[in-house]
Amino acid sequence: MATLLSSCSSSSLLSTNYLSPPSLSPNLSQSLSFSSTCFLSSSISLSQRLSLSSCSSRTYSLSPFTVKAAAAVSEKKKVLIVNTNSGGHAVIGFYFAKELLGSGHDVTVFTLGDETSDKMKKPPFSRFSEIVEGGGKTVWGDVGAIGTVLDGLKFDVVLDNNGKDLDTVKPVADWAKSSGAEQFLFISSAGIYKPTEEPPHVEGDTVKADAGHVAVEKYISEVFENWASFRPQYMIGSGNNKDCEEWFFDRIVRGRPVPIPGSGMQLTNISHVKDLSSMLTKAVENPTAASGIIFNCVSDRAVTLDGIAKLCAKAAGLPVEIVHYDPKSIGSDAKKAFPFRNMHFYAEPRAAKDLLGWKSSTNLPEDLKERYEEYVKIGRDKKDIKFDIDDKILESLKVSVAV
Amino acid sequence: MAAVQHTFKPYPSLSLLPSSQSTFCGTKFITSVQYKRKVCQPKGALNVMASSKKILVMGGTRFIGIFLSRLLVEEGHQVTLFTRGKAPVTQPLPGESDEAYNAFKSKILHLKGDRKDYDFVRSSLAAEGFDVVYDINGREAEEVEPIIDALPNLEQYIYCSSAGVYLKSDLLPHREIDAVDPKSRHKGKLETESLLESKGVNYTSIRPVYIYGPLNYNPVEEWFFHRLKAGRPIPIPNSGLQITQLGHVKDLATAFIKVLGNAKASKQVYNISGDRYVTFDGLARACAKAGGFPEPELIHYNPKEFDFGKKKAFPFRDQHFFASVEKAKEELGIVPEYSLVEGLTDSYNLDFGRGTFRKAADFTTDDIILGKSLVLS
């Protein structure tokens, strides 16, 4: 592998964007660009970046040369995390804050809404004292008022882990720019990829043109010199705000069948949230390597829907009965019936591995054991839960002749 | 004699008209200009060996070896093919120029014998002495012993294993660190890898998934092409969502070259295949695209409802089966060149599309499936 020692006067990127933001123009804009980056650590290599316009599904391919992210020499950063107050992504900000604090950075978490709202009684918000104990600050407000709440403050890095469209992110991005933030990070979603028959979703693949996140990615790429977008899928981890594995535990622990739509062969990606947080931290500590890049923010293993059910059962040390059903047979209830998309939904974290030297640490079998222990510890196994839709599904399966 | 360049790299064409250019192994026909991924390989991307090696290829006259041996000869090595001579030692590739073929033919050497005749293997190899062995057709560990015994100064043993050794798992893709299945159909490959490890040989083992490309003798793409050509519906077991993975034979040959003399590859195992996976349904459609056929009709059926006797109704394992090729990329810089449709197009244009194939069309199982009214929608 050829290596190039560049003179270390500055870390200069000869190219601009590694991957242009999802563009919808039909013309080809390809540019081959070389970049050489000089780090204080010893691994210096020539890297080449492809810039592709994603007007069609295409193969993402990197040159064989990879950039080795700088070793531990990283300055202390002032990081602002704008966090949603509910939903699957809420826990990302919590882990990210704690990891940054652990690495010696300065962290402020700006959570949407009111500190006194009922939403703050749920995890991870109920555990925000851990952020404060770690030396971080927690504030609340609406995105429109961000300039007021954070008046006079300047951050090196701003992460928006809240908005899903321009309406909600633009105020944050604009304020971040005007207050002098150098790096803007956005939690987007792997759900914006167009379905494909050639998985996995790879950074640069076609996305749904009308997705709010797409508009945000485009906007921040225009406003900031140094921006990055992170597209997650599903995640597990203590402090999660939205059920994931719990849906399976609820049924397994009560000896109820687990109804899975379709064949159960659908692949998805369930990451431990610490994988997401470590990827974000790498981006903060290696801003040059992360600049202008879209990252699939996921672990590096896929699991089938049947597979998750089996792994959850194994983690609980209990048997599981999986039943498959045709979601069309239950009509409008189908969406609420099952917590995952009824299709292959699998992205791989190639950009993070290639450009940040990031490694996945998710180990579903082990992680689910911990999750199950907590599930029991909080007494959820004894909770009285209604399974109305499940019952509907099971009933419908009895009626029609089993396939 | 002019040096003839054999290169696998599909050079991108930026013209707006479909263009064909003569590269090694025939015509690279670019059917769509929509995009061309431009990969700039720095000079010397293929290992430039400081010295020419004396290389033995076990096999080499049927599929992988045909492409590999050309690259080896081109790199300046002395290449001997060990085969029984059932297939011709050399044959011109579709689209290969006479000049290129003759240059290759004049340099390749043949050692005729049966690799199962262990005494002969021992004596003939010991007499010759080789620096490197590429074992392309080895199946059982015992086949490897006489080779290693005969060549005490062997620099590297490069083995074509199989991703079929991986234990079936709910967590995918398969990675080189994953559990293997000692009871699999490919346990001979596993036992060979273990033997190489235990003998302290400097080995490198390559695990391909499904290999495809011109001259494929395993009816992978050919199976689809037969049906597409006949205008028949394509019967696919169960949901058609099963995910598999194809790797182009030329990319595999290139990977084999890249591990040659590479210290990083010492005693390592690498998955080598395409860098995207594909569903069964998607593969049927990709084959149609490659051959310029209209979108095919796909019929899904429950294989449990049929008795096909000894015949195979579908050329792939009825399960998810794919492997990550990241290790080879990260450690050795091995990146496949061909995307699925590009590769299938290459195979179609150089093989099936010219009227050549290995197995004649056999629609017996299709007719059994189509004949029954019980099919899954």
mmCIF file of C-alpha atoms in Angstrom, chain A residues 77-207:
data_model
loop_
_atom_site.group_PDB
_atom_site.id
_atom_site.type_symbol
_atom_site.label_atom_id
_atom_site.label_comp_id
_atom_site.label_asym_id
_atom_site.label_seq_id
_atom_site.Cartn_x
_atom_site.Cartn_y
_atom_site.Cartn_z
ATOM 1 C CA LYS A 77 -14.167 20.763 22.578
ATOM 2 C CA LYS A 78 -17.213 22.708 23.672
ATOM 3 C CA VAL A 79 -20.116 20.634 22.432
ATOM 4 C CA LEU A 80 -23.798 21.502 22.326
ATOM 5 C CA ILE A 81 -26.286 18.674 21.967
ATOM 6 C CA VAL A 82 -29.767 19.742 20.943
ATOM 7 C CA ASN A 83 -31.869 16.801 22.013
ATOM 8 C CA THR A 84 -35.362 15.639 21.257
ATOM 9 C CA ASN A 85 -37.627 15.122 24.255
ATOM 10 C CA SER A 86 -39.044 11.794 23.129
ATOM 11 C CA GLY A 87 -38.701 8.924 20.716
ATOM 12 C CA GLY A 88 -36.125 6.394 19.683
ATOM 13 C CA HIS A 89 -33.333 8.928 19.176
ATOM 14 C CA ALA A 90 -33.611 10.556 22.594
ATOM 15 C CA VAL A 91 -31.126 8.155 24.147
ATOM 16 C CA ILE A 92 -28.408 9.030 21.612
ATOM 17 C CA GLY A 93 -27.817 12.448 23.155
ATOM 18 C CA PHE A 94 -27.612 10.907 26.615
ATOM 19 C CA TYR A 95 -24.855 8.455 25.740
ATOM 20 C CA PHE A 96 -23.024 10.970 23.572
ATOM 21 C CA ALA A 97 -23.016 13.525 26.377
ATOM 22 C CA LYS A 98 -21.618 11.038 28.844
ATOM 23 C CA GLU A 99 -18.973 9.778 26.456
ATOM 24 C CA LEU A 100 -17.796 13.276 25.614
ATOM 25 C CA LEU A 101 -17.642 14.196 29.281
ATOM 26 C CA GLY A 102 -15.681 11.036 29.950
ATOM 27 C CA SER A 103 -13.206 12.100 27.282
ATOM 28 C CA GLY A 104 -12.775 15.479 28.899
ATOM 29 C CA HIS A 105 -14.911 17.637 26.663
ATOM 30 C CA ASP A 106 -17.281 20.388 27.711
ATOM 31 C CA VAL A 107 -20.933 19.437 27.174
ATOM 32 C CA THR A 108 -24.239 21.266 27.216
ATOM 33 C CA VAL A 109 -27.472 19.415 26.519
ATOM 34 C CA PHE A 110 -30.330 21.577 25.284
ATOM 35 C CA THR A 111 -33.503 19.504 25.501
ATOM 36 C CA LEU A 112 -36.616 20.513 23.656
ATOM 37 C CA GLY A 113 -39.503 21.791 25.713
ATOM 38 C CA ASP A 114 -39.862 22.236 29.419
ATOM 39 C CA GLU A 115 -37.782 20.843 32.222
ATOM 40 C CA THR A 116 -40.962 20.290 34.214
ATOM 41 C CA SER A 117 -42.876 18.451 31.527
ATOM 42 C CA ASP A 118 -44.067 14.884 32.114
ATOM 43 C CA LYS A 119 -41.855 13.739 29.290
ATOM 44 C CA MET A 120 -38.846 14.407 31.507
ATOM 45 C CA LYS A 121 -39.970 11.703 33.917
ATOM 46 C CA LYS A 122 -39.076 9.009 31.386
ATOM 47 C CA PRO A 123 -35.603 7.742 30.638
ATOM 48 C CA PRO A 124 -33.098 8.983 29.582
ATOM 49 C CA PHE A 125 -34.266 12.368 30.928
ATOM 50 C CA SER A 126 -34.970 10.912 34.327
ATOM 51 C CA ARG A 127 -31.253 10.147 34.450
ATOM 52 C CA PHE A 128 -29.955 13.538 33.369
ATOM 53 C CA SER A 129 -28.416 13.979 36.798
ATOM 54 C CA GLU A 130 -25.708 11.656 35.460
ATOM 55 C CA ILE A 131 -24.831 14.275 32.884
ATOM 56 C CA VAL A 132 -24.659 16.983 35.497
ATOM 57 C CA GLU A 133 -22.574 14.811 37.794
ATOM 58 C CA GLY A 134 -20.221 14.255 34.894
ATOM 59 C CA GLY A 135 -19.707 17.994 34.626
ATOM 60 C CA GLY A 136 -22.209 18.694 31.887
ATOM 61 C CA LYS A 137 -24.899 21.349 31.749
ATOM 62 C CA THR A 138 -28.547 20.698 30.991
ATOM 63 C CA VAL A 139 -30.936 23.369 29.741
ATOM 64 C CA TRP A 140 -34.393 23.407 28.195
ATOM 65 C CA GLY A 141 -36.201 25.459 25.625
ATOM 66 C CA ASP A 142 -37.724 25.583 22.172
ATOM 67 C CA VAL A 143 -35.559 25.666 19.079
ATOM 68 C CA GLY A 144 -36.918 29.071 18.194
ATOM 69 C CA ALA A 145 -35.614 30.396 21.491
ATOM 70 C CA ILE A 146 -32.213 28.766 21.313
ATOM 71 C CA GLY A 147 -30.493 32.093 20.826
ATOM 72 C CA THR A 148 -32.041 33.402 24.001
ATOM 73 C CA VAL A 149 -31.424 30.362 26.151
ATOM 74 C CA LEU A 150 -27.807 30.145 25.045
ATOM 75 C CA ASP A 151 -27.231 33.840 24.668
ATOM 76 C CA GLY A 152 -23.572 34.759 24.525
ATOM 77 C CA LEU A 153 -22.379 31.167 24.426
ATOM 78 C CA LYS A 154 -20.179 29.757 21.710
ATOM 79 C CA PHE A 155 -19.641 26.109 20.911
ATOM 80 C CA ASP A 156 -17.098 24.339 18.747
ATOM 81 C CA VAL A 157 -19.531 21.604 17.839
ATOM 82 C CA VAL A 158 -23.300 21.537 17.640
ATOM 83 C CA LEU A 159 -25.226 18.290 17.276
ATOM 84 C CA ASP A 160 -28.862 18.438 16.305
ATOM 85 C CA ASN A 161 -30.461 15.286 17.655
ATOM 86 C CA ASN A 162 -33.934 16.702 17.467
ATOM 87 C CA GLY A 163 -35.301 17.827 14.137
ATOM 88 C CA LYS A 164 -36.523 15.734 11.242
ATOM 89 C CA ASP A 165 -37.061 18.573 8.801
ATOM 90 C CA LEU A 166 -35.932 22.082 7.934
ATOM 91 C CA ASP A 167 -38.568 23.737 10.102
ATOM 92 C CA THR A 168 -37.129 22.230 13.231
ATOM 93 C CA VAL A 169 -33.440 22.210 12.345
ATOM 94 C CA LYS A 170 -32.980 25.501 10.517
ATOM 95 C CA PRO A 171 -33.276 27.655 13.650
ATOM 96 C CA VAL A 172 -30.615 25.551 15.326
ATOM 97 C CA ALA A 173 -28.328 25.511 12.314
ATOM 98 C CA ASP A 174 -28.684 29.223 11.737
ATOM 99 C CA TRP A 175 -27.996 30.055 15.350
ATOM 100 C CA ALA A 176 -25.027 27.678 15.425
ATOM 101 C CA LYS A 177 -23.567 29.362 12.369
ATOM 102 C CA SER A 178 -24.089 32.860 13.627
ATOM 103 C CA SER A 179 -22.619 32.066 17.015
ATOM 104 C CA GLY A 180 -19.477 30.692 15.430
ATOM 105 C CA ALA A 181 -19.828 26.905 15.713
ATOM 106 C CA GLU A 182 -17.251 25.246 13.500
ATOM 107 C CA GLN A 183 -18.687 21.770 13.188
ATOM 108 C CA PHE A 184 -22.353 20.926 12.748
ATOM 109 C CA LEU A 185 -23.552 17.374 13.184
ATOM 110 C CA PHE A 186 -27.020 16.094 12.435
ATOM 111 C CA ILE A 187 -28.819 12.920 13.454
ATOM 112 C CA SER A 188 -30.678 12.006 10.319
ATOM 113 C CA SER A 189 -32.152 8.567 9.598
ATOM 114 C CA ALA A 190 -31.347 5.508 7.552
ATOM 115 C CA GLY A 191 -35.051 5.398 6.858
ATOM 116 C CA ILE A 192 -34.519 7.883 4.066
ATOM 117 C CA TYR A 193 -32.776 5.356 1.832
ATOM 118 C CA LYS A 194 -34.815 4.125 -1.058
ATOM 119 C CA PRO A 195 -35.571 0.420 -0.697
ATOM 120 C CA THR A 196 -33.192 -1.716 -2.675
ATOM 121 C CA GLU A 197 -32.849 -5.272 -3.854
ATOM 122 C CA GLU A 198 -29.089 -5.014 -3.409
ATOM 123 C CA PRO A 199 -28.510 -4.402 0.275
ATOM 124 C CA PRO A 200 -26.910 -2.969 2.237
ATOM 125 C CA HIS A 201 -27.700 0.729 2.157
ATOM 126 C CA VAL A 202 -24.362 2.385 1.655
ATOM 127 C CA GLU A 203 -23.580 6.063 2.093
ATOM 128 C CA GLY A 204 -24.220 7.774 -1.221
ATOM 129 C CA ASP A 205 -27.112 5.546 -2.236
ATOM 130 C CA THR A 206 -30.324 7.113 -3.454
ATOM 131 C CA VAL A 207 -32.534 8.587 -0.787
#
